[in-house]
PDB file of C-alpha atoms in Angstrom:
ATOM      1  CA  HIS A   1       0.061  -0.024   0.125  1.00  0.00           C
ATOM      2  CA  VAL A   2       1.708   3.415  -0.999  1.00  0.00           C
ATOM      3  CA  HIS A   3       1.042   6.490   0.998  1.00  0.00           C
ATOM      4  CA  PRO A   4       1.383  10.050  -0.253  1.00  0.00           C
ATOM      5  CA  PRO A   5       4.298  11.846   0.751  1.00  0.00           C
ATOM      6  CA  LEU A   6       4.558  12.986   4.436  1.00  0.00           C
ATOM      7  CA  THR A   7       7.178  15.404   5.720  1.00  0.00           C
ATOM      8  CA  ARG A   8       7.757  16.503   9.288  1.00  0.00           C
ATOM      9  CA  GLY A   9       7.513  20.506   8.293  1.00  0.00           C
ATOM     10  CA  ALA A  10       4.219  19.910   6.243  1.00  0.00           C
ATOM     11  CA  MET A  11       2.707  18.133   9.164  1.00  0.00           C
ATOM     12  CA  ALA A  12       4.064  20.524  11.786  1.00  0.00           C
ATOM     13  CA  ALA A  13       2.833  23.553   9.796  1.00  0.00           C
ATOM     14  CA  SER A  14      -0.750  22.042   9.299  1.00  0.00           C
ATOM     15  CA  THR A  15      -0.947  21.223  12.940  1.00  0.00           C
ATOM     16  CA  SER A  16       0.160  24.705  14.021  1.00  0.00           C
ATOM     17  CA  ARG A  17      -2.579  26.249  11.778  1.00  0.00           C
ATOM     18  CA  ALA A  18      -5.125  23.816  13.209  1.00  0.00           C
ATOM     19  CA  PHE A  19      -4.374  24.641  16.780  1.00  0.00           C
ATOM     20  CA  ALA A  20      -4.128  28.271  16.674  1.00  0.00           C
ATOM     21  CA  ALA A  21      -4.222  29.729  20.151  1.00  0.00           C
ATOM     22  CA  PRO A  22      -7.512  31.802  20.774  1.00  0.00           C
ATOM     23  CA  THR A  23      -7.955  34.342  23.683  1.00  0.00           C
ATOM     24  CA  ARG A  24      -8.400  32.504  27.130  1.00  0.00           C
ATOM     25  CA  ILE A  25     -11.723  33.175  28.703  1.00  0.00           C
ATOM     26  CA  ALA A  26     -12.599  33.372  32.469  1.00  0.00           C
ATOM     27  CA  PRO A  27     -15.694  31.394  33.512  1.00  0.00           C
ATOM     28  CA  ALA A  28     -16.766  33.985  35.814  1.00  0.00           C
ATOM     29  CA  ARG A  29     -17.474  36.415  32.905  1.00  0.00           C
ATOM     30  CA  THR A  30     -19.334  34.156  30.731  1.00  0.00           C
ATOM     31  CA  SER A  31     -22.228  35.740  28.903  1.00  0.00           C
ATOM     32  CA  THR A  32     -24.972  34.172  26.917  1.00  0.00           C
ATOM     33  CA  SER A  33     -27.393  35.289  24.232  1.00  0.00           C
ATOM     34  CA  ARG A  34     -30.004  32.691  25.044  1.00  0.00           C
ATOM     35  CA  PRO A  35     -30.940  30.552  27.856  1.00  0.00           C
ATOM     36  CA  ARG A  36     -28.894  27.977  29.034  1.00  0.00           C
ATOM     37  CA  ARG A  37     -29.824  24.387  27.999  1.00  0.00           C
ATOM     38  CA  ARG A  38     -30.997  22.055  30.826  1.00  0.00           C
ATOM     39  CA  PRO A  39     -31.774  18.481  30.872  1.00  0.00           C
ATOM     40  CA  ALA A  40     -35.454  18.492  29.069  1.00  0.00           C
ATOM     41  CA  SER A  41     -36.431  15.084  30.458  1.00  0.00           C
ATOM     42  CA  VAL A  42     -34.256  13.404  33.088  1.00  0.00           C
ATOM     43  CA  SER A  43     -36.986  10.761  33.052  1.00  0.00           C
ATOM     44  CA  ALA A  44     -36.661  10.068  29.148  1.00  0.00           C
ATOM     45  CA  SER A  45     -37.281   6.390  28.384  1.00  0.00           C
ATOM     46  CA  ALA A  46     -34.649   4.405  27.004  1.00  0.00           C
ATOM     47  CA  SER A  47     -36.404   3.457  24.031  1.00  0.00           C
ATOM     48  CA  ALA A  48     -37.165   7.088  23.134  1.00  0.00           C
ATOM     49  CA  ILE A  49     -33.318   7.811  23.558  1.00  0.00           C
ATOM     50  CA  SER A  50     -32.670   4.625  21.238  1.00  0.00           C
ATOM     51  CA  THR A  51     -34.996   6.031  18.655  1.00  0.00           C
ATOM     52  CA  ALA A  52     -33.533   9.280  18.552  1.00  0.00           C
ATOM     53  CA  TRP A  53     -29.954   7.889  18.451  1.00  0.00           C
ATOM     54  CA  THR A  54     -30.985   5.483  15.660  1.00  0.00           C
ATOM     55  CA  ALA A  55     -32.631   8.518  13.587  1.00  0.00           C
ATOM     56  CA  LEU A  56     -29.346  10.265  14.120  1.00  0.00           C
ATOM     57  CA  GLU A  57     -27.158   7.454  12.696  1.00  0.00           C
ATOM     58  CA  ARG A  58     -29.555   7.102   9.846  1.00  0.00           C
ATOM     59  CA  SER A  59     -28.928  10.860   9.093  1.00  0.00           C
ATOM     60  CA  VAL A  60     -25.230  10.535   9.503  1.00  0.00           C
ATOM     61  CA  ALA A  61     -24.946   7.368   7.078  1.00  0.00           C
ATOM     62  CA  GLY A  62     -23.280   8.156   4.167  1.00  0.00           C
ATOM     63  CA  THR A  63     -21.349  11.145   5.278  1.00  0.00           C
ATOM     64  CA  ASP A  64     -18.104   9.414   6.254  1.00  0.00           C
ATOM     65  CA  LYS A  65     -18.839  10.806   9.947  1.00  0.00           C
ATOM     66  CA  GLY A  66     -19.308  14.397   8.383  1.00  0.00           C
ATOM     67  CA  LEU A  67     -16.466  14.496   6.272  1.00  0.00           C
ATOM     68  CA  THR A  68     -18.367  14.351   3.183  1.00  0.00           C
ATOM     69  CA  CYS A  69     -21.545  16.340   3.918  1.00  0.00           C
ATOM     70  CA  THR A  70     -23.956  18.542   1.828  1.00  0.00           C
ATOM     71  CA  ASP A  71     -25.464  21.572   3.532  1.00  0.00           C
ATOM     72  CA  ALA A  72     -28.873  19.736   3.532  1.00  0.00           C
ATOM     73  CA  GLN A  73     -27.468  16.704   5.329  1.00  0.00           C
ATOM     74  CA  ARG A  74     -25.789  19.015   7.986  1.00  0.00           C
ATOM     75  CA  ALA A  75     -28.916  20.729   8.421  1.00  0.00           C
ATOM     76  CA  GLU A  76     -30.759  17.150   8.648  1.00  0.00           C
ATOM     77  CA  ILE A  77     -28.033  16.036  11.185  1.00  0.00           C
ATOM     78  CA  GLU A  78     -28.387  18.882  13.206  1.00  0.00           C
ATOM     79  CA  ASP A  79     -31.956  18.510  13.499  1.00  0.00           C
ATOM     80  CA  ALA A  80     -31.454  15.137  14.956  1.00  0.00           C
ATOM     81  CA  ILE A  81     -28.939  16.094  17.340  1.00  0.00           C
ATOM     82  CA  LEU A  82     -31.246  18.834  18.608  1.00  0.00           C
ATOM     83  CA  ARG A  83     -33.960  15.990  18.945  1.00  0.00           C
ATOM     84  CA  LEU A  84     -31.455  13.740  20.872  1.00  0.00           C
ATOM     85  CA  GLU A  85     -30.338  16.539  23.004  1.00  0.00           C
ATOM     86  CA  ALA A  86     -34.020  17.375  24.203  1.00  0.00           C
ATOM     87  CA  LEU A  87     -33.883  13.824  25.738  1.00  0.00           C
ATOM     88  CA  ASN A  88     -30.792  14.130  27.876  1.00  0.00           C
ATOM     89  CA  PRO A  89     -31.385  11.971  30.771  1.00  0.00           C
ATOM     90  CA  THR A  90     -28.332  13.189  33.075  1.00  0.00           C
ATOM     91  CA  ALA A  91     -29.331  15.840  35.340  1.00  0.00           C
ATOM     92  CA  VAL A  92     -25.772  17.109  35.949  1.00  0.00           C
ATOM     93  CA  PRO A  93     -23.676  16.191  32.857  1.00  0.00           C
ATOM     94  CA  SER A  94     -20.470  17.968  33.683  1.00  0.00           C
ATOM     95  CA  ASP A  95     -20.033  15.770  36.855  1.00  0.00           C
ATOM     96  CA  SER A  96     -21.303  12.407  35.346  1.00  0.00           C
ATOM     97  CA  LEU A  97     -19.321   9.348  36.215  1.00  0.00           C
ATOM     98  CA  ALA A  98     -20.550   8.103  32.519  1.00  0.00           C
ATOM     99  CA  LEU A  99     -18.051  10.438  30.924  1.00  0.00           C
ATOM    100  CA  GLU A 100     -15.244   7.967  32.070  1.00  0.00           C
ATOM    101  CA  GLY A 101     -13.509   6.015  29.528  1.00  0.00           C
ATOM    102  CA  ALA A 102     -13.151   5.684  25.840  1.00  0.00           C
ATOM    103  CA  TRP A 103     -15.323   7.277  23.171  1.00  0.00           C
ATOM    104  CA  GLU A 104     -15.564   7.010  19.220  1.00  0.00           C
ATOM    105  CA  VAL A 105     -16.733  10.188  17.395  1.00  0.00           C
ATOM    106  CA  THR A 106     -19.522   9.157  15.198  1.00  0.00           C
ATOM    107  CA  TYR A 107     -19.998  12.674  13.620  1.00  0.00           C
ATOM    108  CA  SER A 108     -18.570  16.271  13.646  1.00  0.00           C
ATOM    109  CA  ASN A 109     -18.645  19.524  11.796  1.00  0.00           C
ATOM    110  CA  ALA A 110     -15.423  20.668  13.187  1.00  0.00           C
ATOM    111  CA  PRO A 111     -12.345  21.513  10.796  1.00  0.00           C
ATOM    112  CA  PRO A 112      -9.251  18.963  10.627  1.00  0.00           C
ATOM    113  CA  PRO A 113      -7.869  17.513  12.549  1.00  0.00           C
ATOM    114  CA  SER A 114     -10.624  17.346  15.208  1.00  0.00           C
ATOM    115  CA  ASN A 115     -13.027  15.851  12.451  1.00  0.00           C
ATOM    116  CA  GLY A 116     -11.233  12.713  12.010  1.00  0.00           C
ATOM    117  CA  SER A 117      -8.960  13.809   8.987  1.00  0.00           C
ATOM    118  CA  LEU A 118      -5.184  14.649   9.109  1.00  0.00           C
ATOM    119  CA  GLY A 119      -4.051  16.530   6.054  1.00  0.00           C
ATOM    120  CA  PRO A 120      -5.337  14.269   3.223  1.00  0.00           C
ATOM    121  CA  PHE A 121      -5.882  11.395   5.522  1.00  0.00           C
ATOM    122  CA  LYS A 122      -8.955  10.119   6.724  1.00  0.00           C
ATOM    123  CA  GLY A 123      -9.283   8.169  10.175  1.00  0.00           C
ATOM    124  CA  THR A 124     -11.115   7.289  13.248  1.00  0.00           C
ATOM    125  CA  ALA A 125     -11.218  10.054  16.325  1.00  0.00           C
ATOM    126  CA  TYR A 126     -11.582   8.617  19.696  1.00  0.00           C
ATOM    127  CA  GLN A 127     -11.656  10.580  22.974  1.00  0.00           C
ATOM    128  CA  GLU A 128     -10.487   8.805  26.348  1.00  0.00           C
ATOM    129  CA  ILE A 129     -11.434  10.749  29.652  1.00  0.00           C
ATOM    130  CA  ASN A 130      -9.855  10.384  33.029  1.00  0.00           C
ATOM    131  CA  LEU A 131     -12.006  11.960  35.515  1.00  0.00           C
ATOM    132  CA  ALA A 132      -9.751  11.168  38.502  1.00  0.00           C
ATOM    133  CA  ASP A 133      -6.898  13.148  36.970  1.00  0.00           C
ATOM    134  CA  GLY A 134      -8.978  15.777  35.220  1.00  0.00           C
ATOM    135  CA  THR A 135      -7.504  14.964  31.946  1.00  0.00           C
ATOM    136  CA  TYR A 136      -8.399  13.578  28.564  1.00  0.00           C
ATOM    137  CA  ALA A 137      -6.662  12.620  25.033  1.00  0.00           C
ATOM    138  CA  ASN A 138      -8.071  12.976  21.686  1.00  0.00           C
ATOM    139  CA  ARG A 139      -6.541  10.144  19.589  1.00  0.00           C
ATOM    140  CA  LEU A 140      -6.963   9.859  15.646  1.00  0.00           C
ATOM    141  CA  THR A 141      -6.022   6.648  14.060  1.00  0.00           C
ATOM    142  CA  VAL A 142      -5.506   6.117  10.303  1.00  0.00           C
ATOM    143  CA  PRO A 143      -5.726   2.905   8.450  1.00  0.00           C
ATOM    144  CA  PRO A 144      -4.397   0.610   7.500  1.00  0.00           C
ATOM    145  CA  ASN A 145      -2.875  -0.889  10.757  1.00  0.00           C
ATOM    146  CA  ASP A 146      -3.072   2.756  12.181  1.00  0.00           C
ATOM    147  CA  TRP A 147       0.033   3.686  10.382  1.00  0.00           C
ATOM    148  CA  LEU A 148      -0.555   7.494  11.106  1.00  0.00           C
ATOM    149  CA  GLY A 149      -1.721   9.014  14.270  1.00  0.00           C
ATOM    150  CA  ALA A 150      -2.266  12.101  16.265  1.00  0.00           C
ATOM    151  CA  THR A 151      -2.800  12.452  20.094  1.00  0.00           C
ATOM    152  CA  LEU A 152      -3.921  15.590  21.712  1.00  0.00           C
ATOM    153  CA  ARG A 153      -3.501  15.819  25.458  1.00  0.00           C
ATOM    154  CA  ALA A 154      -5.435  18.103  27.492  1.00  0.00           C
ATOM    155  CA  ASP A 155      -6.852  18.996  31.117  1.00  0.00           C
ATOM    156  CA  TRP A 156     -10.082  20.136  31.825  1.00  0.00           C
ATOM    157  CA  GLU A 157     -11.879  21.954  34.703  1.00  0.00           C
ATOM    158  CA  ARG A 158     -15.638  22.217  35.622  1.00  0.00           C
ATOM    159  CA  VAL A 159     -17.349  25.492  35.019  1.00  0.00           C
ATOM    160  CA  ASP A 160     -20.871  24.676  35.950  1.00  0.00           C
ATOM    161  CA  ASP A 161     -23.563  21.835  35.540  1.00  0.00           C
ATOM    162  CA  THR A 162     -22.898  21.330  31.748  1.00  0.00           C
ATOM    163  CA  LEU A 163     -19.573  23.162  30.954  1.00  0.00           C
ATOM    164  CA  TRP A 164     -15.819  22.268  31.073  1.00  0.00           C
ATOM    165  CA  LEU A 165     -12.918  24.577  30.354  1.00  0.00           C
ATOM    166  CA  VAL A 166     -10.312  22.444  28.689  1.00  0.00           C
ATOM    167  CA  THR A 167      -6.713  23.539  28.225  1.00  0.00           C
ATOM    168  CA  PHE A 168      -4.515  21.967  25.790  1.00  0.00           C
ATOM    169  CA  ARG A 169      -1.136  20.507  26.827  1.00  0.00           C
ATOM    170  CA  ASP A 170       0.459  19.247  23.585  1.00  0.00           C
ATOM    171  CA  VAL A 171      -0.235  17.361  20.211  1.00  0.00           C
ATOM    172  CA  THR A 172       1.901  14.550  19.025  1.00  0.00           C
ATOM    173  CA  VAL A 173       1.937  13.169  15.370  1.00  0.00           C
ATOM    174  CA  SER A 174       3.403   9.537  15.081  1.00  0.00           C
ATOM    175  CA  VAL A 175       4.163   7.339  11.766  1.00  0.00           C
ATOM    176  CA  LEU A 176       4.331   3.662  12.057  1.00  0.00           C
ATOM    177  CA  GLY A 177       4.425   3.826  15.706  1.00  0.00           C
ATOM    178  CA  PHE A 178       7.152   6.180  16.031  1.00  0.00           C
ATOM    179  CA  ASP A 179       6.579   9.883  17.385  1.00  0.00           C
ATOM    180  CA  LEU A 180       7.468  12.276  14.211  1.00  0.00           C
ATOM    181  CA  PHE A 181       6.808  15.468  16.421  1.00  0.00           C
ATOM    182  CA  THR A 182       5.391  17.119  19.427  1.00  0.00           C
ATOM    183  CA  LYS A 183       3.800  20.591  19.720  1.00  0.00           C
ATOM    184  CA  ALA A 184       3.423  21.940  23.121  1.00  0.00           C
ATOM    185  CA  PHE A 185       0.580  24.854  23.539  1.00  0.00           C
ATOM    186  CA  THR A 186       0.491  27.861  25.794  1.00  0.00           C
ATOM    187  CA  ASP A 187      -2.825  29.157  27.190  1.00  0.00           C
ATOM    188  CA  THR A 188      -4.892  27.428  24.431  1.00  0.00           C
ATOM    189  CA  THR A 189      -8.596  26.664  25.716  1.00  0.00           C
ATOM    190  CA  ARG A 190     -11.784  25.560  24.614  1.00  0.00           C
ATOM    191  CA  VAL A 191     -15.142  25.560  26.146  1.00  0.00           C
ATOM    192  CA  TRP A 192     -17.275  22.174  26.164  1.00  0.00           C
ATOM    193  CA  GLU A 193     -20.954  21.818  26.659  1.00  0.00           C
ATOM    194  CA  HIS A 194     -21.991  18.414  27.698  1.00  0.00           C
ATOM    195  CA  SER A 195     -25.503  18.736  26.013  1.00  0.00           C
ATOM    196  CA  PHE A 196     -26.203  14.701  25.929  1.00  0.00           C
ATOM    197  CA  VAL A 197     -24.784  12.250  28.410  1.00  0.00           C
ATOM    198  CA  SER A 198     -25.760   8.569  28.748  1.00  0.00           C
ATOM    199  CA  GLU A 199     -23.996   5.451  29.551  1.00  0.00           C
ATOM    200  CA  THR A 200     -23.378   4.782  25.768  1.00  0.00           C
ATOM    201  CA  HIS A 201     -23.738   7.911  24.177  1.00  0.00           C
ATOM    202  CA  ARG A 202     -22.642  11.568  24.221  1.00  0.00           C
ATOM    203  CA  VAL A 203     -22.959  15.065  22.316  1.00  0.00           C
ATOM    204  CA  VAL A 204     -20.558  17.826  23.151  1.00  0.00           C
ATOM    205  CA  ARG A 205     -20.745  21.430  21.644  1.00  0.00           C
ATOM    206  CA  ALA A 206     -17.416  23.157  21.758  1.00  0.00           C
ATOM    207  CA  ALA A 207     -16.011  26.591  20.869  1.00  0.00           C
ATOM    208  CA  ARG A 208     -13.006  28.653  21.417  1.00  0.00           C
ATOM    209  CA  THR A 209     -14.848  30.763  23.627  1.00  0.00           C
ATOM    210  CA  MET A 210     -18.331  31.081  25.613  1.00  0.00           C
ATOM    211  CA  GLU A 211     -19.328  33.795  22.946  1.00  0.00           C
ATOM    212  CA  GLY A 212     -18.737  31.509  20.223  1.00  0.00           C
ATOM    213  CA  LEU A 213     -20.467  28.631  21.774  1.00  0.00           C
ATOM    214  CA  ARG A 214     -23.380  30.726  22.731  1.00  0.00           C
ATOM    215  CA  ARG A 215     -23.616  32.454  19.100  1.00  0.00           C
ATOM    216  CA  GLU A 216     -24.118  29.110  17.448  1.00  0.00           C
ATOM    217  CA  GLY A 217     -23.117  30.316  14.189  1.00  0.00           C
ATOM    218  CA  ALA A 218     -21.945  26.837  12.722  1.00  0.00           C
ATOM    219  CA  ARG A 219     -25.291  24.945  13.404  1.00  0.00           C
ATOM    220  CA  GLY A 220     -25.895  22.982  10.436  1.00  0.00           C
ATOM    221  CA  ARG A 221     -22.983  23.856   8.592  1.00  0.00           C
ATOM    222  CA  ALA A 222     -18.892  23.108   8.599  1.00  0.00           C
ATOM    223  CA  ALA A 223     -17.098  24.772  11.166  1.00  0.00           C
ATOM    224  CA  VAL A 224     -14.252  27.185   9.766  1.00  0.00           C
ATOM    225  CA  ALA A 225     -10.871  26.752  11.177  1.00  0.00           C
ATOM    226  CA  GLY A 226      -9.601  29.696  12.801  1.00  0.00           C
ATOM    227  CA  ASP A 227     -13.043  31.210  13.216  1.00  0.00           C
ATOM    228  CA  ASP A 228     -15.029  31.442  16.602  1.00  0.00           C
ATOM    229  CA  ASP A 229     -17.405  28.458  15.358  1.00  0.00           C
ATOM    230  CA  ASP A 230     -19.044  26.237  17.640  1.00  0.00           C
ATOM    231  CA  CYS A 231     -18.592  22.605  16.706  1.00  0.00           C
ATOM    232  CA  VAL A 232     -20.685  19.555  17.570  1.00  0.00           C
ATOM    233  CA  PHE A 233     -19.229  15.885  18.182  1.00  0.00           C
ATOM    234  CA  THR A 234     -21.529  12.896  18.581  1.00  0.00           C
ATOM    235  CA  MET A 235     -19.920  10.082  20.399  1.00  0.00           C
ATOM    236  CA  ARG A 236     -20.393   6.316  21.161  1.00  0.00           C
ATOM    237  CA  ARG A 237     -18.835   4.447  23.868  1.00  0.00           C
ATOM    238  CA  VAL A 238     -16.015   2.228  22.577  1.00  0.00           C
ATOM    239  CA  GLY A 239     -17.482  -1.316  22.902  1.00  0.00           C
ATOM    240  CA  ALA A 240     -21.183  -0.151  23.155  1.00  0.00           C
TER     241      ALA A 240
END
């Protein structure tokens, strides 16, 4: 199997652009343009949640987890995500023990590499959360045999019942199991909203700043790298 040429300089430049540092936010100064989302139905039935997730999977089918989406498909997927979020069964998602462990990203409108692509290569994105340490790792693996990979390490801190403020530590790109380079970050943060959490599925909305998260400018379209767009990620627990 022949892979396109890959150079250390090109990959480092691509990674640097993708993780350009935003202005750090202070949780206490957050402002909103709409009411905060709260669990709409803590007593939502398992069957209703399963039906909503199945509908979301149907809308995502054929889009390569969001990498190849038309505008109409993104709008349909966003509608399906909103219906799932309305059934969020977890009263305090940011504290939920269900967040612990490994998750596979099933859809995102985020720019590379968060959307499961690294340069011209497409892979599978995973997130591994360690609640005890207050850390997580985003891992991207590219077939065949995970020959190309990237790992972003970060810390998180609770802001309120649904929000985390995450701070990037570093990102490492590897080829054939060997680290190609590591880029460290300084004051690079994101705001996460846990809008749906169950034992087997999650929805996370993320942006560079609280203002970007609340503006909802990228709902139903692809987020633009470098802009303060809100991105959405749907995830399934690995092995579920």
